[in-house]
Amino acid sequence: MSRPEIRVRALHKSFGADEVLRGIDLEVGRGEVVCVIGPSGSGKSTLLRCVNLLEEPTRGQVFVGDAELTDPDVDIDAVRRRIGMVFQQFNLFPHLTVAENLTLPQRRVLRRDKAEAARVAARNLARVGLSEKADAYPAALSGGQQQRVAIARALAMGPEVMLFDEPTSALDPELVGDVLAVMRMLADEGMTMMVVTHEMTFAREVADRVVFMDGGVIVEDGTPDQVIGAPRHARTRHFLSRLLDPATAAVRKEPPDRVGHGD
């Protein structure tokens, strides 16, 4: 693996008495694409949110590049500027045009002037195939287009790392492909990416590594061929059988401690 861009050390996260992350150790190399998979409630989205401190770990360390986000003295805003995040929901400002959604964060956070912010916005809308939608409002776009705008907005900030939290889960099936195509493009360009997803085809074809989580721990970590193609652990095999062939899955009650807090 190349030099780590993301490092997670002995990470724990509890919500009251519910321990969602139970000692996570993980590295993501520069230019690497790591897909995190697992059942609902396994802690995968909480892990992603801890990487940019949207959730504050109960204990443990998180590094992005050479900066420790969990250091009490860290300039968290400066570090976050190096991290792009794309959520399940698009979080676009409905009263702003697409172009304005991209230029506002640049001007407010990066202090770019209006002309430079507009140039960067136009360039990144072109990257996601939405140049013609610059003057449209979010309500006029499909869900897939809105998610691509959200990706373009994150890219306009010039991140070194991109985090994706189930970016296609809120989309109709026919709209998923365009969003995944943009993510493939970013992977081909060498963007460091950590992706929480249920899209197994994307994980197989694009990820350098796949991490399977269950019960707040990493159960398996390896190449897609290893984790998806030939999983070693029964928990992984059970999860994949339910995901890849849901018609054969038996009804099963989730344990109480697996319900409630984030994926």
mmCIF file of C-alpha atoms in Angstrom:
data_model
loop_
_atom_site.group_PDB
_atom_site.id
_atom_site.type_symbol
_atom_site.label_atom_id
_atom_site.label_comp_id
_atom_site.label_asym_id
_atom_site.label_seq_id
_atom_site.Cartn_x
_atom_site.Cartn_y
_atom_site.Cartn_z
ATOM 1 C CA MET A 1 0.000 0.000 0.000
ATOM 2 C CA SER A 2 1.166 3.558 -0.707
ATOM 3 C CA ARG A 3 1.733 6.081 2.081
ATOM 4 C CA PRO A 4 -1.397 6.156 4.260
ATOM 5 C CA GLU A 5 -3.692 9.098 3.619
ATOM 6 C CA ILE A 6 -6.184 7.967 6.288
ATOM 7 C CA ARG A 7 -5.167 6.199 9.486
ATOM 8 C CA VAL A 8 -7.566 5.008 12.166
ATOM 9 C CA ARG A 9 -6.112 3.646 15.392
ATOM 10 C CA ALA A 10 -8.026 1.769 18.140
ATOM 11 C CA LEU A 11 -11.182 3.731 17.381
ATOM 12 C CA HIS A 12 -14.156 3.397 19.714
ATOM 13 C CA LYS A 13 -17.485 5.182 19.529
ATOM 14 C CA SER A 14 -20.369 4.814 21.951
ATOM 15 C CA PHE A 15 -23.807 6.373 22.013
ATOM 16 C CA GLY A 16 -24.693 6.068 25.683
ATOM 17 C CA ALA A 17 -24.415 2.394 26.564
ATOM 18 C CA ASP A 18 -24.423 1.349 22.895
ATOM 19 C CA GLU A 19 -20.859 0.749 21.694
ATOM 20 C CA VAL A 20 -21.071 1.172 17.917
ATOM 21 C CA LEU A 21 -17.341 0.988 17.108
ATOM 22 C CA ARG A 22 -15.254 -1.452 19.113
ATOM 23 C CA GLY A 23 -11.609 -0.766 18.391
ATOM 24 C CA ILE A 24 -11.190 -0.105 14.644
ATOM 25 C CA ASP A 25 -7.737 -0.131 13.046
ATOM 26 C CA LEU A 26 -7.690 0.848 9.377
ATOM 27 C CA GLU A 27 -5.426 2.509 6.829
ATOM 28 C CA VAL A 28 -6.267 3.884 3.387
ATOM 29 C CA GLY A 29 -3.307 4.568 1.127
ATOM 30 C CA ARG A 30 -2.929 7.596 -1.110
ATOM 31 C CA GLY A 31 -4.886 6.980 -4.312
ATOM 32 C CA GLU A 32 -6.545 3.888 -2.876
ATOM 33 C CA VAL A 33 -10.271 3.125 -3.074
ATOM 34 C CA VAL A 34 -11.606 1.279 -0.036
ATOM 35 C CA CYS A 35 -15.235 0.138 0.031
ATOM 36 C CA VAL A 36 -16.772 -0.530 3.447
ATOM 37 C CA ILE A 37 -19.640 -2.997 3.438
ATOM 38 C CA GLY A 38 -21.734 -4.613 6.133
ATOM 39 C CA PRO A 39 -25.261 -4.961 7.499
ATOM 40 C CA SER A 40 -27.316 -2.074 8.835
ATOM 41 C CA GLY A 41 -26.105 -1.128 12.298
ATOM 42 C CA SER A 42 -22.609 -2.519 11.779
ATOM 43 C CA GLY A 43 -20.973 0.866 12.400
ATOM 44 C CA LYS A 44 -19.746 1.608 8.888
ATOM 45 C CA SER A 45 -21.370 5.042 8.523
ATOM 46 C CA THR A 46 -20.316 5.969 12.048
ATOM 47 C CA LEU A 47 -16.743 5.062 11.124
ATOM 48 C CA LEU A 48 -16.915 7.293 8.057
ATOM 49 C CA ARG A 49 -18.307 10.187 10.093
ATOM 50 C CA CYS A 50 -15.530 9.778 12.641
ATOM 51 C CA VAL A 51 -12.916 10.131 9.890
ATOM 52 C CA ASN A 52 -13.775 13.823 9.496
ATOM 53 C CA LEU A 53 -14.998 14.243 13.082
ATOM 54 C CA LEU A 54 -18.662 14.713 12.258
ATOM 55 C CA GLU A 55 -18.902 12.193 15.076
ATOM 56 C CA GLU A 56 -16.376 12.600 17.868
ATOM 57 C CA PRO A 57 -14.771 9.263 18.787
ATOM 58 C CA THR A 58 -15.115 8.079 22.352
ATOM 59 C CA ARG A 59 -11.447 7.143 22.208
ATOM 60 C CA GLY A 60 -8.793 6.331 19.634
ATOM 61 C CA GLN A 61 -7.020 8.352 16.947
ATOM 62 C CA VAL A 62 -7.817 9.486 13.407
ATOM 63 C CA PHE A 63 -5.182 10.914 11.054
ATOM 64 C CA VAL A 64 -5.653 12.447 7.607
ATOM 65 C CA GLY A 65 -2.267 12.924 6.028
ATOM 66 C CA ASP A 66 0.023 14.130 8.813
ATOM 67 C CA ALA A 67 -2.747 15.802 10.818
ATOM 68 C CA GLU A 68 -4.372 14.112 13.789
ATOM 69 C CA LEU A 69 -8.040 15.053 13.830
ATOM 70 C CA THR A 70 -8.437 13.702 17.364
ATOM 71 C CA ASP A 71 -5.745 16.027 18.742
ATOM 72 C CA PRO A 72 -7.592 18.603 20.916
ATOM 73 C CA ASP A 73 -5.367 21.357 19.496
ATOM 74 C CA VAL A 74 -5.910 20.523 15.828
ATOM 75 C CA ASP A 75 -7.340 23.167 13.487
ATOM 76 C CA ILE A 76 -10.258 20.967 12.503
ATOM 77 C CA ASP A 77 -11.618 23.392 9.901
ATOM 78 C CA ALA A 78 -8.260 23.430 8.112
ATOM 79 C CA VAL A 79 -8.098 19.629 8.051
ATOM 80 C CA ARG A 80 -11.705 19.290 6.914
ATOM 81 C CA ARG A 81 -10.936 21.454 3.893
ATOM 82 C CA ARG A 82 -8.809 18.541 2.683
ATOM 83 C CA ILE A 83 -11.743 16.109 2.984
ATOM 84 C CA GLY A 84 -14.757 15.980 0.684
ATOM 85 C CA MET A 85 -17.872 14.233 1.934
ATOM 86 C CA VAL A 86 -20.916 13.076 -0.002
ATOM 87 C CA PHE A 87 -23.950 11.948 1.987
ATOM 88 C CA GLN A 88 -26.972 9.780 1.252
ATOM 89 C CA GLN A 89 -29.067 12.927 0.920
ATOM 90 C CA PHE A 90 -27.837 15.652 -1.392
ATOM 91 C CA ASN A 91 -28.020 18.617 1.023
ATOM 92 C CA LEU A 92 -28.208 21.204 -1.761
ATOM 93 C CA PHE A 93 -29.571 24.669 -1.068
ATOM 94 C CA PRO A 94 -32.968 24.653 -2.826
ATOM 95 C CA HIS A 95 -33.084 28.446 -3.263
ATOM 96 C CA LEU A 96 -29.719 28.540 -5.082
ATOM 97 C CA THR A 97 -28.919 27.466 -8.620
ATOM 98 C CA VAL A 98 -26.570 24.571 -9.260
ATOM 99 C CA ALA A 99 -23.709 26.968 -9.988
ATOM 100 C CA GLU A 100 -24.435 28.952 -6.828
ATOM 101 C CA ASN A 101 -24.431 25.761 -4.765
ATOM 102 C CA LEU A 102 -20.861 25.196 -5.977
ATOM 103 C CA THR A 103 -19.574 28.743 -5.684
ATOM 104 C CA LEU A 104 -20.951 29.659 -2.255
ATOM 105 C CA PRO A 105 -18.769 27.218 -0.227
ATOM 106 C CA GLN A 106 -15.684 28.222 -2.187
ATOM 107 C CA ARG A 107 -16.227 31.904 -1.485
ATOM 108 C CA ARG A 108 -17.212 31.446 2.161
ATOM 109 C CA VAL A 109 -14.636 28.820 3.181
ATOM 110 C CA LEU A 110 -11.747 29.201 0.724
ATOM 111 C CA ARG A 111 -12.193 32.960 0.200
ATOM 112 C CA ARG A 112 -12.032 32.638 -3.570
ATOM 113 C CA ASP A 113 -13.225 35.600 -5.567
ATOM 114 C CA LYS A 114 -16.386 35.343 -7.628
ATOM 115 C CA ALA A 115 -14.641 34.784 -10.972
ATOM 116 C CA GLU A 116 -12.320 32.047 -9.712
ATOM 117 C CA ALA A 117 -15.138 30.275 -7.861
ATOM 118 C CA ALA A 118 -17.219 30.342 -11.058
ATOM 119 C CA ARG A 119 -14.345 28.868 -13.101
ATOM 120 C CA VAL A 120 -13.819 26.065 -10.594
ATOM 121 C CA ALA A 121 -17.565 25.383 -10.451
ATOM 122 C CA ALA A 122 -17.832 25.182 -14.237
ATOM 123 C CA ARG A 123 -14.854 22.840 -14.442
ATOM 124 C CA ASN A 124 -16.276 20.448 -11.871
ATOM 125 C CA LEU A 125 -19.793 20.499 -13.301
ATOM 126 C CA ALA A 126 -18.204 19.454 -16.591
ATOM 127 C CA ARG A 127 -16.411 16.610 -14.811
ATOM 128 C CA VAL A 128 -19.723 15.161 -13.638
ATOM 129 C CA GLY A 129 -21.475 15.793 -16.962
ATOM 130 C CA LEU A 130 -23.805 18.576 -15.844
ATOM 131 C CA SER A 131 -22.493 21.745 -17.483
ATOM 132 C CA GLU A 132 -25.896 22.423 -19.032
ATOM 133 C CA LYS A 133 -27.564 22.433 -15.578
ATOM 134 C CA ALA A 134 -25.528 25.310 -14.097
ATOM 135 C CA ASP A 135 -28.506 27.687 -14.015
ATOM 136 C CA ALA A 136 -31.070 25.101 -12.914
ATOM 137 C CA TYR A 137 -32.447 24.818 -9.392
ATOM 138 C CA PRO A 138 -32.160 21.507 -7.490
ATOM 139 C CA ALA A 139 -35.910 20.869 -7.671
ATOM 140 C CA ALA A 140 -35.639 20.685 -11.466
ATOM 141 C CA LEU A 141 -33.055 17.869 -11.295
ATOM 142 C CA SER A 142 -33.436 14.143 -10.849
ATOM 143 C CA GLY A 143 -32.041 12.547 -7.701
ATOM 144 C CA GLY A 144 -29.072 11.221 -9.618
ATOM 145 C CA GLN A 145 -28.316 14.652 -11.033
ATOM 146 C CA GLN A 146 -28.575 16.211 -7.580
ATOM 147 C CA GLN A 147 -26.104 13.683 -6.209
ATOM 148 C CA ARG A 148 -23.691 14.426 -9.053
ATOM 149 C CA VAL A 149 -24.000 18.135 -8.201
ATOM 150 C CA ALA A 150 -23.194 17.250 -4.581
ATOM 151 C CA ILE A 151 -20.069 15.424 -5.766
ATOM 152 C CA ALA A 152 -19.084 18.381 -7.950
ATOM 153 C CA ARG A 153 -19.570 20.712 -4.977
ATOM 154 C CA ALA A 154 -17.230 18.573 -2.862
ATOM 155 C CA LEU A 155 -14.655 18.431 -5.680
ATOM 156 C CA ALA A 156 -14.758 22.215 -6.119
ATOM 157 C CA MET A 157 -13.180 22.544 -2.678
ATOM 158 C CA GLY A 158 -10.052 20.717 -3.911
ATOM 159 C CA PRO A 159 -10.095 17.777 -1.473
ATOM 160 C CA GLU A 160 -7.278 15.271 -1.102
ATOM 161 C CA VAL A 161 -9.671 12.604 0.227
ATOM 162 C CA MET A 162 -13.288 11.839 -0.676
ATOM 163 C CA LEU A 163 -15.701 10.097 1.701
ATOM 164 C CA PHE A 164 -18.952 8.657 0.345
ATOM 165 C CA ASP A 165 -21.712 7.532 2.706
ATOM 166 C CA GLU A 166 -24.116 5.316 0.735
ATOM 167 C CA PRO A 167 -24.231 7.858 -2.118
ATOM 168 C CA THR A 168 -26.727 5.840 -4.190
ATOM 169 C CA SER A 169 -29.053 4.528 -1.473
ATOM 170 C CA ALA A 170 -31.630 7.313 -1.918
ATOM 171 C CA LEU A 171 -31.765 6.964 -5.704
ATOM 172 C CA ASP A 172 -34.124 5.115 -7.984
ATOM 173 C CA PRO A 173 -32.290 2.117 -9.484
ATOM 174 C CA GLU A 174 -32.143 3.593 -12.986
ATOM 175 C CA LEU A 175 -30.304 6.676 -11.665
ATOM 176 C CA VAL A 176 -27.558 4.820 -9.802
ATOM 177 C CA GLY A 177 -25.342 4.173 -12.827
ATOM 178 C CA ASP A 178 -24.555 7.820 -13.587
ATOM 179 C CA VAL A 179 -23.413 8.474 -10.011
ATOM 180 C CA LEU A 180 -21.257 5.346 -9.940
ATOM 181 C CA ALA A 181 -19.740 6.360 -13.286
ATOM 182 C CA VAL A 182 -18.577 9.650 -11.735
ATOM 183 C CA MET A 183 -17.081 7.754 -8.802
ATOM 184 C CA ARG A 184 -15.282 5.413 -11.194
ATOM 185 C CA MET A 185 -13.850 8.456 -12.960
ATOM 186 C CA LEU A 186 -12.518 9.792 -9.654
ATOM 187 C CA ALA A 187 -10.963 6.428 -8.865
ATOM 188 C CA ASP A 188 -9.299 6.356 -12.297
ATOM 189 C CA GLU A 189 -7.917 9.837 -11.603
ATOM 190 C CA GLY A 190 -6.244 8.579 -8.432
ATOM 191 C CA MET A 191 -8.517 10.163 -5.822
ATOM 192 C CA THR A 192 -8.220 8.617 -2.357
ATOM 193 C CA MET A 193 -11.710 7.341 -1.580
ATOM 194 C CA MET A 194 -13.472 5.660 1.310
ATOM 195 C CA VAL A 195 -16.923 4.464 0.249
ATOM 196 C CA VAL A 196 -19.678 2.999 2.410
ATOM 197 C CA THR A 197 -21.840 1.115 -0.064
ATOM 198 C CA HIS A 198 -24.097 -1.825 -0.840
ATOM 199 C CA GLU A 199 -23.191 -1.661 -4.541
ATOM 200 C CA MET A 200 -21.267 -4.919 -4.850
ATOM 201 C CA THR A 201 -20.553 -4.546 -8.561
ATOM 202 C CA PHE A 202 -18.880 -1.195 -7.891
ATOM 203 C CA ALA A 203 -16.924 -2.685 -4.991
ATOM 204 C CA ARG A 204 -15.789 -5.632 -7.119
ATOM 205 C CA GLU A 205 -14.723 -3.581 -10.110
ATOM 206 C CA VAL A 206 -13.433 -0.326 -8.623
ATOM 207 C CA ALA A 207 -12.238 -0.943 -5.061
ATOM 208 C CA ASP A 208 -8.626 -1.758 -4.298
ATOM 209 C CA ARG A 209 -9.772 -3.175 -0.975
ATOM 210 C CA VAL A 210 -13.076 -4.171 0.595
ATOM 211 C CA VAL A 211 -13.647 -3.964 4.350
ATOM 212 C CA PHE A 212 -16.518 -5.972 5.836
ATOM 213 C CA MET A 213 -17.816 -4.716 9.184
ATOM 214 C CA ASP A 214 -20.250 -6.325 11.576
ATOM 215 C CA GLY A 215 -21.022 -5.581 15.203
ATOM 216 C CA GLY A 216 -18.698 -2.579 15.300
ATOM 217 C CA VAL A 217 -15.555 -4.462 14.274
ATOM 218 C CA ILE A 218 -13.737 -5.206 11.030
ATOM 219 C CA VAL A 219 -14.346 -8.854 10.241
ATOM 220 C CA GLU A 220 -12.506 -9.019 6.906
ATOM 221 C CA ASP A 221 -10.190 -6.689 4.981
ATOM 222 C CA GLY A 222 -8.765 -7.676 1.616
ATOM 223 C CA THR A 223 -9.068 -7.413 -2.125
ATOM 224 C CA PRO A 224 -12.530 -7.656 -3.712
ATOM 225 C CA ASP A 225 -11.691 -11.162 -4.913
ATOM 226 C CA GLN A 226 -10.837 -12.169 -1.367
ATOM 227 C CA VAL A 227 -13.669 -10.542 0.567
ATOM 228 C CA ILE A 228 -16.512 -10.740 -1.969
ATOM 229 C CA GLY A 229 -15.314 -13.635 -4.108
ATOM 230 C CA ALA A 230 -13.984 -15.983 -1.426
ATOM 231 C CA PRO A 231 -14.874 -14.705 2.060
ATOM 232 C CA ARG A 232 -13.194 -16.532 4.925
ATOM 233 C CA HIS A 233 -15.680 -15.773 7.688
ATOM 234 C CA ALA A 234 -19.182 -17.144 8.075
ATOM 235 C CA ARG A 235 -20.538 -13.681 8.947
ATOM 236 C CA THR A 236 -19.258 -12.316 5.647
ATOM 237 C CA ARG A 237 -20.662 -15.241 3.686
ATOM 238 C CA HIS A 238 -24.051 -14.860 5.365
ATOM 239 C CA PHE A 239 -24.187 -11.121 4.652
ATOM 240 C CA LEU A 240 -23.205 -11.545 1.002
ATOM 241 C CA SER A 241 -25.687 -14.382 0.461
ATOM 242 C CA ARG A 242 -28.498 -12.167 1.740
ATOM 243 C CA LEU A 243 -27.324 -9.203 -0.312
ATOM 244 C CA LEU A 244 -26.554 -10.962 -3.580
ATOM 245 C CA ASP A 245 -29.489 -13.402 -3.484
ATOM 246 C CA PRO A 246 -32.152 -11.812 -1.258
ATOM 247 C CA ALA A 247 -34.922 -14.099 -2.511
ATOM 248 C CA THR A 248 -33.318 -17.027 -0.689
ATOM 249 C CA ALA A 249 -32.727 -15.203 2.607
ATOM 250 C CA ALA A 250 -34.688 -16.371 5.619
ATOM 251 C CA VAL A 251 -36.415 -13.816 7.801
ATOM 252 C CA ARG A 252 -34.158 -13.033 10.739
ATOM 253 C CA LYS A 253 -34.632 -10.675 13.671
ATOM 254 C CA GLU A 254 -31.762 -8.252 14.233
ATOM 255 C CA PRO A 255 -30.236 -8.304 17.726
ATOM 256 C CA PRO A 256 -31.412 -5.355 19.831
ATOM 257 C CA ASP A 257 -27.923 -3.821 20.016
ATOM 258 C CA ARG A 258 -27.748 -3.668 16.242
ATOM 259 C CA VAL A 259 -30.755 -1.391 15.846
ATOM 260 C CA GLY A 260 -30.835 2.371 16.222
ATOM 261 C CA HIS A 261 -27.447 3.950 15.613
ATOM 262 C CA GLY A 262 -25.765 4.562 12.297
ATOM 263 C CA ASP A 263 -24.542 2.095 9.870
#
